[in-house]
PDB file of C-alpha atoms in Angstrom:
ATOM      1  CA  GLY T   1       7.264  26.738  20.709  1.00  0.00           C
ATOM      2  CA  LEU T   2       5.108  23.840  21.877  1.00  0.00           C
ATOM      3  CA  GLY T   3       6.095  21.788  18.834  1.00  0.00           C
ATOM      4  CA  ASN T   4       9.739  21.751  19.877  1.00  0.00           C
ATOM      5  CA  ASP T   5       8.716  21.167  23.493  1.00  0.00           C
ATOM      6  CA  LEU T   6       6.953  17.950  22.454  1.00  0.00           C
ATOM      7  CA  PHE T   7      10.313  16.619  21.283  1.00  0.00           C
ATOM      8  CA  SER T   8      12.465  18.081  24.047  1.00  0.00           C
ATOM      9  CA  ILE T   9      10.539  16.369  26.872  1.00  0.00           C
ATOM     10  CA  ILE T  10      12.078  13.061  25.733  1.00  0.00           C
ATOM     11  CA  PRO T  11      15.517  12.381  27.273  1.00  0.00           C
ATOM     12  CA  GLY T  12      18.153  11.804  24.594  1.00  0.00           C
ATOM     13  CA  ILE T  13      15.990  13.096  21.735  1.00  0.00           C
ATOM     14  CA  GLU T  14      18.965  15.021  20.345  1.00  0.00           C
ATOM     15  CA  MET T  15      20.693  11.648  19.769  1.00  0.00           C
ATOM     16  CA  ALA T  16      17.650  10.006  18.172  1.00  0.00           C
ATOM     17  CA  ASP T  17      18.090   7.587  15.284  1.00  0.00           C
ATOM     18  CA  GLU T  18      16.583   8.321  11.884  1.00  0.00           C
ATOM     19  CA  ALA T  19      13.666   6.107  10.925  1.00  0.00           C
ATOM     20  CA  PRO T  20      14.550   3.654   8.148  1.00  0.00           C
ATOM     21  CA  SER T  21      13.181   4.506   4.710  1.00  0.00           C
ATOM     22  CA  VAL T  22      12.231   2.654   1.542  1.00  0.00           C
ATOM     23  CA  LEU T  23      11.207   3.818  -1.928  1.00  0.00           C
ATOM     24  CA  ALA T  24       7.559   3.261  -2.775  1.00  0.00           C
ATOM     25  CA  ASN T  25       8.366   2.249  -6.357  1.00  0.00           C
ATOM     26  CA  GLU T  26      10.653  -0.517  -5.038  1.00  0.00           C
ATOM     27  CA  LEU T  27       8.219  -1.818  -2.417  1.00  0.00           C
ATOM     28  CA  ASN T  28       5.716  -4.627  -2.911  1.00  0.00           C
ATOM     29  CA  GLU T  29       3.066  -5.948  -0.548  1.00  0.00           C
ATOM     30  CA  LYS T  30       4.963  -9.125   0.346  1.00  0.00           C
ATOM     31  CA  ASP T  31       8.113  -7.248   1.368  1.00  0.00           C
ATOM     32  CA  PHE T  32       6.151  -4.526   3.162  1.00  0.00           C
ATOM     33  CA  ASN T  33       4.442  -7.139   5.323  1.00  0.00           C
ATOM     34  CA  LYS T  34       7.546  -9.266   5.858  1.00  0.00           C
ATOM     35  CA  ASN T  35      10.014  -6.489   6.683  1.00  0.00           C
ATOM     36  CA  TRP T  36       7.818  -3.925   8.441  1.00  0.00           C
ATOM     37  CA  VAL T  37       4.251  -4.908   9.325  1.00  0.00           C
ATOM     38  CA  ILE T  38       4.836  -8.389  10.779  1.00  0.00           C
ATOM     39  CA  PRO T  39       7.873  -7.361  12.900  1.00  0.00           C
ATOM     40  CA  ASN T  40       6.041  -4.144  13.928  1.00  0.00           C
ATOM     41  CA  LYS T  41       8.762  -1.757  12.755  1.00  0.00           C
ATOM     42  CA  PRO T  42       8.046   1.782  11.464  1.00  0.00           C
ATOM     43  CA  CYS T  43       9.435   2.980   8.160  1.00  0.00           C
ATOM     44  CA  LEU T  44       9.237   6.026   5.922  1.00  0.00           C
ATOM     45  CA  ILE T  45       7.910   5.200   2.459  1.00  0.00           C
ATOM     46  CA  LYS T  46       9.296   7.806   0.068  1.00  0.00           C
ATOM     47  CA  GLY T  47       6.934   8.846  -2.713  1.00  0.00           C
ATOM     48  CA  ALA T  48       4.053   6.697  -1.446  1.00  0.00           C
ATOM     49  CA  VAL T  49       1.364   9.230  -2.411  1.00  0.00           C
ATOM     50  CA  LYS T  50       3.379  11.502  -4.704  1.00  0.00           C
ATOM     51  CA  LYS T  51       1.207  10.607  -7.717  1.00  0.00           C
ATOM     52  CA  TRP T  52      -2.136  11.070  -5.956  1.00  0.00           C
ATOM     53  CA  PRO T  53      -4.273  13.783  -7.620  1.00  0.00           C
ATOM     54  CA  ALA T  54      -4.881  15.095  -4.082  1.00  0.00           C
ATOM     55  CA  VAL T  55      -1.303  16.379  -3.857  1.00  0.00           C
ATOM     56  CA  GLN T  56      -2.199  19.094  -6.358  1.00  0.00           C
ATOM     57  CA  LYS T  57      -5.937  19.507  -5.827  1.00  0.00           C
ATOM     58  CA  PHE T  58      -5.980  19.822  -2.031  1.00  0.00           C
ATOM     59  CA  LYS T  59      -3.801  22.950  -2.253  1.00  0.00           C
ATOM     60  CA  SER T  60      -6.582  24.845  -4.004  1.00  0.00           C
ATOM     61  CA  LYS T  61      -9.086  26.681  -1.827  1.00  0.00           C
ATOM     62  CA  ASP T  62     -11.581  26.533  -4.710  1.00  0.00           C
ATOM     63  CA  TYR T  63     -11.357  22.743  -4.765  1.00  0.00           C
ATOM     64  CA  TRP T  64     -12.634  22.473  -1.186  1.00  0.00           C
ATOM     65  CA  LEU T  65     -15.332  25.096  -1.695  1.00  0.00           C
ATOM     66  CA  SER T  66     -16.617  23.301  -4.798  1.00  0.00           C
ATOM     67  CA  VAL T  67     -16.602  19.634  -3.713  1.00  0.00           C
ATOM     68  CA  CYS T  68     -17.747  19.967  -0.082  1.00  0.00           C
ATOM     69  CA  ASP T  69     -21.091  21.192   1.255  1.00  0.00           C
ATOM     70  CA  ASN T  70     -21.144  24.118   3.660  1.00  0.00           C
ATOM     71  CA  PHE T  71     -21.956  22.120   6.792  1.00  0.00           C
ATOM     72  CA  GLU T  72     -21.048  23.021  10.386  1.00  0.00           C
ATOM     73  CA  ILE T  73     -17.662  21.879  11.645  1.00  0.00           C
ATOM     74  CA  LYS T  74     -15.580  22.297  14.792  1.00  0.00           C
ATOM     75  CA  VAL T  75     -12.204  24.038  14.594  1.00  0.00           C
ATOM     76  CA  TYR T  76      -9.506  24.563  17.206  1.00  0.00           C
ATOM     77  CA  PRO T  77      -6.967  27.421  17.528  1.00  0.00           C
ATOM     78  CA  HIS T  78      -4.395  25.151  19.170  1.00  0.00           C
ATOM     79  CA  MET T  79      -2.591  21.819  18.825  1.00  0.00           C
ATOM     80  CA  ASN T  80      -4.409  18.472  19.034  1.00  0.00           C
ATOM     81  CA  HIS T  81      -4.448  17.279  22.640  1.00  0.00           C
ATOM     82  CA  ASN T  82      -5.159  13.836  24.143  1.00  0.00           C
ATOM     83  CA  VAL T  83      -7.208  15.118  27.071  1.00  0.00           C
ATOM     84  CA  TRP T  84     -10.651  16.197  25.889  1.00  0.00           C
ATOM     85  CA  GLU T  85     -11.015  18.865  28.573  1.00  0.00           C
ATOM     86  CA  VAL T  86      -7.886  20.513  27.146  1.00  0.00           C
ATOM     87  CA  GLN T  87      -8.676  19.798  23.487  1.00  0.00           C
ATOM     88  CA  LYS T  88     -12.091  21.478  23.539  1.00  0.00           C
ATOM     89  CA  THR T  89     -10.607  24.742  24.870  1.00  0.00           C
ATOM     90  CA  ASP T  90     -11.567  27.679  22.628  1.00  0.00           C
ATOM     91  CA  SER T  91     -13.205  25.400  20.054  1.00  0.00           C
ATOM     92  CA  GLU T  92     -15.533  27.046  17.557  1.00  0.00           C
ATOM     93  CA  ASP T  93     -18.485  25.724  15.573  1.00  0.00           C
ATOM     94  CA  ILE T  94     -18.358  27.414  12.173  1.00  0.00           C
ATOM     95  CA  SER T  95     -19.302  26.572   8.606  1.00  0.00           C
ATOM     96  CA  PHE T  96     -16.863  24.421   6.650  1.00  0.00           C
ATOM     97  CA  HIS T  97     -16.450  27.072   3.968  1.00  0.00           C
ATOM     98  CA  ASP T  98     -15.581  29.674   6.613  1.00  0.00           C
ATOM     99  CA  ALA T  99     -13.037  27.252   8.072  1.00  0.00           C
ATOM    100  CA  ILE T 100     -11.449  26.819   4.638  1.00  0.00           C
ATOM    101  CA  GLU T 101     -11.286  30.581   4.127  1.00  0.00           C
ATOM    102  CA  ARG T 102      -9.603  31.073   7.506  1.00  0.00           C
ATOM    103  CA  LEU T 103      -7.173  28.244   6.880  1.00  0.00           C
ATOM    104  CA  PHE T 104      -6.049  29.406   3.442  1.00  0.00           C
ATOM    105  CA  ASN T 105      -6.016  33.107   4.373  1.00  0.00           C
ATOM    106  CA  ASN T 106      -3.693  32.422   7.329  1.00  0.00           C
ATOM    107  CA  GLU T 107      -6.055  34.247   9.697  1.00  0.00           C
ATOM    108  CA  ASP T 108      -5.085  32.143  12.733  1.00  0.00           C
ATOM    109  CA  TYR T 109      -1.540  31.390  13.830  1.00  0.00           C
ATOM    110  CA  ILE T 110      -2.712  27.864  14.714  1.00  0.00           C
ATOM    111  CA  LEU T 111      -5.850  26.322  13.243  1.00  0.00           C
ATOM    112  CA  SER T 112      -6.755  22.654  13.400  1.00  0.00           C
ATOM    113  CA  ILE T 113      -9.567  20.656  11.809  1.00  0.00           C
ATOM    114  CA  PRO T 114      -8.634  17.225  13.142  1.00  0.00           C
ATOM    115  CA  SER T 115      -9.652  13.688  12.223  1.00  0.00           C
ATOM    116  CA  GLU T 116     -12.465  13.962   9.693  1.00  0.00           C
ATOM    117  CA  ARG T 117     -13.738  10.641   8.318  1.00  0.00           C
ATOM    118  CA  VAL T 118     -13.738   9.983   4.585  1.00  0.00           C
ATOM    119  CA  THR T 119     -16.443   7.549   3.457  1.00  0.00           C
ATOM    120  CA  ASN T 120     -18.592   6.897   0.402  1.00  0.00           C
ATOM    121  CA  ASP T 121     -21.608   8.579   1.960  1.00  0.00           C
ATOM    122  CA  ASN T 122     -20.383  11.570   3.962  1.00  0.00           C
ATOM    123  CA  HIS T 123     -19.438  15.195   3.253  1.00  0.00           C
ATOM    124  CA  PHE T 124     -15.964  14.200   2.088  1.00  0.00           C
ATOM    125  CA  SER T 125     -16.851  11.377  -0.325  1.00  0.00           C
ATOM    126  CA  GLU T 126     -15.388  13.302  -3.278  1.00  0.00           C
ATOM    127  CA  LEU T 127     -11.930  12.992  -1.712  1.00  0.00           C
ATOM    128  CA  LEU T 128     -11.920   9.251  -2.493  1.00  0.00           C
ATOM    129  CA  LYS T 129     -11.441  10.072  -6.174  1.00  0.00           C
ATOM    130  CA  GLU T 130      -8.199  11.900  -5.393  1.00  0.00           C
ATOM    131  CA  THR T 131      -6.743   9.385  -2.912  1.00  0.00           C
ATOM    132  CA  PRO T 132      -6.463   5.962  -4.578  1.00  0.00           C
ATOM    133  CA  ASP T 133      -5.041   2.796  -3.019  1.00  0.00           C
ATOM    134  CA  PHE T 134      -1.358   1.934  -2.532  1.00  0.00           C
ATOM    135  CA  SER T 135       0.749  -0.306  -4.765  1.00  0.00           C
ATOM    136  CA  PHE T 136       2.228  -2.079  -1.716  1.00  0.00           C
ATOM    137  CA  LEU T 137      -0.978  -2.577   0.297  1.00  0.00           C
ATOM    138  CA  SER T 138      -4.255  -4.330  -0.410  1.00  0.00           C
ATOM    139  CA  GLY T 139      -7.225  -2.010  -0.104  1.00  0.00           C
ATOM    140  CA  SER T 140      -9.477  -4.914   0.897  1.00  0.00           C
ATOM    141  CA  ILE T 141      -8.066  -5.196   4.448  1.00  0.00           C
ATOM    142  CA  LYS T 142     -10.403  -3.216   6.680  1.00  0.00           C
ATOM    143  CA  PRO T 143      -9.434  -1.879  10.128  1.00  0.00           C
ATOM    144  CA  ARG T 144     -10.841  -3.299  13.350  1.00  0.00           C
ATOM    145  CA  MET T 145     -11.421  -0.047  15.228  1.00  0.00           C
ATOM    146  CA  TYR T 146     -10.281   3.103  13.427  1.00  0.00           C
ATOM    147  CA  ASP T 147     -11.908   4.546  10.336  1.00  0.00           C
ATOM    148  CA  GLN T 148     -10.074   3.300   7.281  1.00  0.00           C
ATOM    149  CA  ARG T 149      -9.607   6.790   5.891  1.00  0.00           C
ATOM    150  CA  ARG T 150      -9.553  10.081   7.756  1.00  0.00           C
ATOM    151  CA  PHE T 151      -7.756  13.351   7.213  1.00  0.00           C
ATOM    152  CA  PHE T 152      -6.415  16.321   9.144  1.00  0.00           C
ATOM    153  CA  MET T 153      -6.388  19.929   7.920  1.00  0.00           C
ATOM    154  CA  TYR T 154      -4.201  22.355   9.834  1.00  0.00           C
ATOM    155  CA  ARG T 155      -1.803  25.231   9.995  1.00  0.00           C
ATOM    156  CA  ARG T 156       0.996  24.916  12.582  1.00  0.00           C
ATOM    157  CA  ALA T 157      -1.025  22.434  14.704  1.00  0.00           C
ATOM    158  CA  SER T 158       0.996  19.688  16.379  1.00  0.00           C
ATOM    159  CA  THR T 159      -0.440  16.440  17.747  1.00  0.00           C
ATOM    160  CA  ALA T 160       0.298  15.314  21.298  1.00  0.00           C
ATOM    161  CA  TRP T 161       2.119  12.089  22.205  1.00  0.00           C
ATOM    162  CA  HIS T 162      -0.134   9.045  21.780  1.00  0.00           C
ATOM    163  CA  TYR T 163      -0.102   5.482  20.471  1.00  0.00           C
ATOM    164  CA  HIS T 164      -2.523   3.196  18.609  1.00  0.00           C
ATOM    165  CA  ASN T 165      -3.290  -0.079  20.353  1.00  0.00           C
ATOM    166  CA  ILE T 166      -5.273  -1.572  17.469  1.00  0.00           C
ATOM    167  CA  ASP T 167      -4.826  -1.301  13.689  1.00  0.00           C
ATOM    168  CA  GLU T 168      -1.934  -0.353  11.417  1.00  0.00           C
ATOM    169  CA  THR T 169      -1.541   3.226  10.173  1.00  0.00           C
ATOM    170  CA  LEU T 170      -0.037   4.989   7.182  1.00  0.00           C
ATOM    171  CA  MET T 171       0.386   8.705   7.869  1.00  0.00           C
ATOM    172  CA  CYS T 172       0.365  10.247   4.382  1.00  0.00           C
ATOM    173  CA  GLN T 173       1.546  13.801   3.798  1.00  0.00           C
ATOM    174  CA  ILE T 174      -0.515  15.286   0.983  1.00  0.00           C
ATOM    175  CA  SER T 175       0.579  18.871   1.595  1.00  0.00           C
ATOM    176  CA  GLY T 176       3.282  20.290   3.844  1.00  0.00           C
ATOM    177  CA  ALA T 177       5.949  18.451   5.822  1.00  0.00           C
ATOM    178  CA  LYS T 178       5.925  17.078   9.360  1.00  0.00           C
ATOM    179  CA  LYS T 179       8.495  15.885  11.865  1.00  0.00           C
ATOM    180  CA  VAL T 180       7.566  12.794  13.820  1.00  0.00           C
ATOM    181  CA  ALA T 181       9.247  11.393  16.918  1.00  0.00           C
ATOM    182  CA  LEU T 182       8.563   7.780  17.897  1.00  0.00           C
ATOM    183  CA  LEU T 183       9.289   5.594  20.921  1.00  0.00           C
ATOM    184  CA  PRO T 184       9.444   1.784  20.658  1.00  0.00           C
ATOM    185  CA  PRO T 185       7.094  -0.460  22.681  1.00  0.00           C
ATOM    186  CA  SER T 186      10.151  -1.764  24.572  1.00  0.00           C
ATOM    187  CA  ILE T 187      10.630   1.518  26.486  1.00  0.00           C
ATOM    188  CA  PRO T 188      11.648   1.144  30.149  1.00  0.00           C
ATOM    189  CA  ASN T 189       9.093   2.062  32.826  1.00  0.00           C
ATOM    190  CA  PRO T 190       6.256   1.864  30.266  1.00  0.00           C
ATOM    191  CA  LYS T 191       3.475   2.372  32.822  1.00  0.00           C
ATOM    192  CA  GLU T 192       5.049   5.578  34.129  1.00  0.00           C
ATOM    193  CA  ILE T 193       5.759   6.904  30.626  1.00  0.00           C
ATOM    194  CA  MET T 194       2.275   6.017  29.376  1.00  0.00           C
ATOM    195  CA  LYS T 195       0.642   8.015  32.185  1.00  0.00           C
ATOM    196  CA  PHE T 196       3.027  10.935  31.671  1.00  0.00           C
ATOM    197  CA  LEU T 197       2.455  11.148  27.901  1.00  0.00           C
ATOM    198  CA  ASN T 198      -1.236  10.191  27.675  1.00  0.00           C
ATOM    199  CA  ASN T 199      -2.184  12.655  30.408  1.00  0.00           C
ATOM    200  CA  GLU T 200       0.074  15.365  28.928  1.00  0.00           C
ATOM    201  CA  ARG T 201       1.759  16.018  32.268  1.00  0.00           C
ATOM    202  CA  TYR T 202       4.442  18.004  30.458  1.00  0.00           C
ATOM    203  CA  LEU T 203       1.845  20.775  30.126  1.00  0.00           C
ATOM    204  CA  ASN T 204       2.031  21.142  33.920  1.00  0.00           C
ATOM    205  CA  GLY T 205       5.814  21.473  33.891  1.00  0.00           C
ATOM    206  CA  GLU T 206       6.501  17.852  34.874  1.00  0.00           C
ATOM    207  CA  SER T 207       9.383  16.030  33.190  1.00  0.00           C
ATOM    208  CA  LEU T 208      10.757  12.537  32.650  1.00  0.00           C
ATOM    209  CA  LYS T 209      13.943  11.416  34.377  1.00  0.00           C
ATOM    210  CA  ASN T 210      17.040  12.337  32.358  1.00  0.00           C
ATOM    211  CA  TYR T 211      18.647   8.919  32.717  1.00  0.00           C
ATOM    212  CA  MET T 212      15.819   7.087  30.898  1.00  0.00           C
ATOM    213  CA  ASP T 213      17.043   5.433  27.709  1.00  0.00           C
ATOM    214  CA  LEU T 214      13.926   5.581  25.537  1.00  0.00           C
ATOM    215  CA  LYS T 215      15.665   4.978  22.186  1.00  0.00           C
ATOM    216  CA  PRO T 216      13.686   7.660  20.327  1.00  0.00           C
ATOM    217  CA  MET T 217      13.452   7.762  16.553  1.00  0.00           C
ATOM    218  CA  VAL T 218      12.865  10.906  14.487  1.00  0.00           C
ATOM    219  CA  VAL T 219      11.792  11.295  10.878  1.00  0.00           C
ATOM    220  CA  THR T 220      10.750  14.128   8.557  1.00  0.00           C
ATOM    221  CA  VAL T 221       7.782  13.168   6.399  1.00  0.00           C
ATOM    222  CA  GLN T 222       7.892  15.287   3.257  1.00  0.00           C
ATOM    223  CA  GLU T 223       5.005  16.012   0.942  1.00  0.00           C
ATOM    224  CA  GLY T 224       4.235  12.846  -1.057  1.00  0.00           C
ATOM    225  CA  ASP T 225       5.699  10.498   1.583  1.00  0.00           C
ATOM    226  CA  ALA T 226       3.941   8.155   4.010  1.00  0.00           C
ATOM    227  CA  LEU T 227       5.101   7.004   7.427  1.00  0.00           C
ATOM    228  CA  TYR T 228       4.115   3.518   8.518  1.00  0.00           C
ATOM    229  CA  ILE T 229       3.248   3.691  12.242  1.00  0.00           C
ATOM    230  CA  PRO T 230       2.749   0.272  13.861  1.00  0.00           C
ATOM    231  CA  PRO T 231       0.683  -0.333  17.016  1.00  0.00           C
ATOM    232  CA  TYR T 232       2.206   0.388  20.452  1.00  0.00           C
ATOM    233  CA  TRP T 233       4.690   3.009  19.152  1.00  0.00           C
ATOM    234  CA  PHE T 234       4.235   6.290  21.027  1.00  0.00           C
ATOM    235  CA  HIS T 235       4.599   9.205  18.609  1.00  0.00           C
ATOM    236  CA  THR T 236       4.120  12.954  18.351  1.00  0.00           C
ATOM    237  CA  VAL T 237       3.660  14.933  15.127  1.00  0.00           C
ATOM    238  CA  VAL T 238       4.863  18.497  14.541  1.00  0.00           C
ATOM    239  CA  PRO T 239       4.456  20.562  11.333  1.00  0.00           C
ATOM    240  CA  ASP T 240       7.780  21.464   9.756  1.00  0.00           C
ATOM    241  CA  ASP T 241       6.469  24.655   8.168  1.00  0.00           C
ATOM    242  CA  GLY T 242       3.697  27.228   8.491  1.00  0.00           C
ATOM    243  CA  GLU T 243       1.862  26.250   5.312  1.00  0.00           C
ATOM    244  CA  VAL T 244      -1.641  24.831   5.013  1.00  0.00           C
ATOM    245  CA  GLY T 245      -1.176  21.120   5.650  1.00  0.00           C
ATOM    246  CA  PHE T 246      -3.162  18.011   4.803  1.00  0.00           C
ATOM    247  CA  THR T 247      -2.428  14.665   6.392  1.00  0.00           C
ATOM    248  CA  TYR T 248      -4.310  11.531   5.326  1.00  0.00           C
ATOM    249  CA  ALA T 249      -4.409   8.574   7.715  1.00  0.00           C
ATOM    250  CA  TYR T 250      -5.075   5.154   6.200  1.00  0.00           C
ATOM    251  CA  CYS T 251      -5.708   2.203   8.562  1.00  0.00           C
ATOM    252  CA  TRP T 252      -6.062  -1.563   8.251  1.00  0.00           C
ATOM    253  CA  LYS T 253      -6.276  -4.412  10.747  1.00  0.00           C
ATOM    254  CA  SER T 254      -3.166  -5.785  12.416  1.00  0.00           C
ATOM    255  CA  PRO T 255      -2.063  -9.414  12.092  1.00  0.00           C
ATOM    256  CA  LEU T 256      -3.493 -11.302  15.080  1.00  0.00           C
ATOM    257  CA  HIS T 257      -0.096 -12.354  16.435  1.00  0.00           C
ATOM    258  CA  LYS T 258       0.447  -8.742  17.556  1.00  0.00           C
ATOM    259  CA  PHE T 259      -2.218  -9.209  20.221  1.00  0.00           C
ATOM    260  CA  GLY T 260      -0.438 -12.287  21.580  1.00  0.00           C
ATOM    261  CA  ASP T 261       2.955 -10.891  22.602  1.00  0.00           C
ATOM    262  CA  PHE T 262       2.332 -10.758  26.349  1.00  0.00           C
ATOM    263  CA  SER T 263       5.906  -9.674  27.031  1.00  0.00           C
ATOM    264  CA  ASN T 264       4.761  -6.306  25.598  1.00  0.00           C
ATOM    265  CA  PHE T 265       3.335  -4.003  28.301  1.00  0.00           C
ATOM    266  CA  PHE T 266       0.996  -2.337  25.809  1.00  0.00           C
ATOM    267  CA  VAL T 267      -0.501  -5.679  24.770  1.00  0.00           C
ATOM    268  CA  ARG T 268      -1.190  -6.476  28.416  1.00  0.00           C
ATOM    269  CA  GLN T 269      -2.704  -3.007  28.819  1.00  0.00           C
ATOM    270  CA  LEU T 270      -5.000  -3.689  25.857  1.00  0.00           C
ATOM    271  CA  TYR T 271      -6.444  -6.715  27.665  1.00  0.00           C
ATOM    272  CA  ARG T 272      -6.728  -4.835  30.959  1.00  0.00           C
ATOM    273  CA  ASP T 273      -8.705  -2.107  29.217  1.00  0.00           C
ATOM    274  CA  GLY T 274     -10.830  -4.678  27.392  1.00  0.00           C
ATOM    275  CA  LEU T 275     -11.719  -6.679  30.503  1.00  0.00           C
ATOM    276  CA  TRP T 276     -12.468  -3.832  32.896  1.00  0.00           C
ATOM    277  CA  PRO T 277     -14.909  -2.264  33.302  1.00  0.00           C
ATOM    278  CA  PHE T 278     -16.906  -5.204  31.977  1.00  0.00           C
ATOM    279  CA  LYS T 279     -18.537  -4.659  28.578  1.00  0.00           C
ATOM    280  CA  THR T 280     -19.622  -6.792  25.623  1.00  0.00           C
ATOM    281  CA  VAL T 281     -16.135  -6.898  24.120  1.00  0.00           C
ATOM    282  CA  SER T 282     -14.874  -8.385  27.410  1.00  0.00           C
ATOM    283  CA  LEU T 283     -16.485 -11.707  26.438  1.00  0.00           C
ATOM    284  CA  ILE T 284     -14.143 -12.204  23.480  1.00  0.00           C
ATOM    285  CA  MET T 285     -10.930 -10.901  25.070  1.00  0.00           C
ATOM    286  CA  PRO T 286      -9.880 -14.237  26.706  1.00  0.00           C
ATOM    287  CA  PHE T 287     -10.417 -16.120  23.418  1.00  0.00           C
ATOM    288  CA  LEU T 288      -8.504 -13.455  21.497  1.00  0.00           C
ATOM    289  CA  GLY T 289      -5.655 -13.738  24.002  1.00  0.00           C
ATOM    290  CA  ILE T 290      -5.408 -17.512  23.715  1.00  0.00           C
ATOM    291  CA  TYR T 291      -5.585 -17.581  19.928  1.00  0.00           C
ATOM    292  CA  SER T 292      -3.279 -14.641  19.277  1.00  0.00           C
ATOM    293  CA  GLY T 293      -0.858 -15.909  21.941  1.00  0.00           C
ATOM    294  CA  PHE T 294      -0.636 -19.211  20.089  1.00  0.00           C
ATOM    295  CA  LEU T 295      -0.024 -17.387  16.798  1.00  0.00           C
ATOM    296  CA  ASN T 296       2.731 -15.297  18.384  1.00  0.00           C
ATOM    297  CA  VAL T 297       4.509 -18.363  19.792  1.00  0.00           C
ATOM    298  CA  PHE T 298       4.140 -20.197  16.475  1.00  0.00           C
ATOM    299  CA  ARG T 299       5.645 -17.235  14.600  1.00  0.00           C
ATOM    300  CA  LYS T 300       8.618 -17.128  16.958  1.00  0.00           C
ATOM    301  CA  MET T 301       9.170 -20.879  16.542  1.00  0.00           C
ATOM    302  CA  GLN T 302       9.116 -20.542  12.783  1.00  0.00           C
ATOM    303  CA  LYS T 303      11.672 -17.735  12.993  1.00  0.00           C
ATOM    304  CA  ALA T 304      13.931 -19.776  15.282  1.00  0.00           C
ATOM    305  CA  PHE T 305      14.015 -22.798  12.961  1.00  0.00           C
ATOM    306  CA  ARG T 306      14.713 -20.896   9.758  1.00  0.00           C
TER     307      ARG T 306
END
């Protein structure tokens, strides 16, 4: 199926390393930042959301029908694509309650309700009661670009290869399991690979060169776990079962030094995108580059003299 194809397009995926893992009850905020966030390394956090009320409540169809209004929503009978022209194919505008009925009744082989925001004043505000903060992360750190909380409802819907260029992400599995493959920012030929993956050229039968050493990493995120996904790490997400799944994405802003590592192709791409075509944000990009570049050099000097 397409889920397996998303993995198999990566040369050497069968030899991929397992992502490192830590236990949530042994993780504190200082160590999480020091060992994972600051060095920009992904990790699986076992049991991160295991005690959330959502883990039990989200599995009930009646829960969704009782706490959410019956507003109109867009659903997709296919995986989540990067390219909008492909993503919108066969989309349907239906009522939320009808979408829930279809999802729980297994009426569609693939059904996706992707990326719904969770805020204090929208249709999903009740979900905040069931998804509290993390013991190893301060809830006061807001993201720069992404919504702080959003969720995905699905059955058998994969998500295409993509990366986040701003903000840190915890991918929390509230129901169901997912397999995730990741590629480090240090991949060879990053410009070529970025165009291939972002534009989903594999859908046209194109492939990457077999000799590329992309150093892929693979991890299974079980129900109750969270995967920390740093910026600039390409990743694809594939359900590991055919059950109704709920994934909760929690974002917060990255340390500024991450925007100052100009040896990283994806950092340079961030500035290219920010400077052209010219827009309001272009005015601050040079100042951000200078300041974050200084922070990155200072961090490396501190590390060298320890």
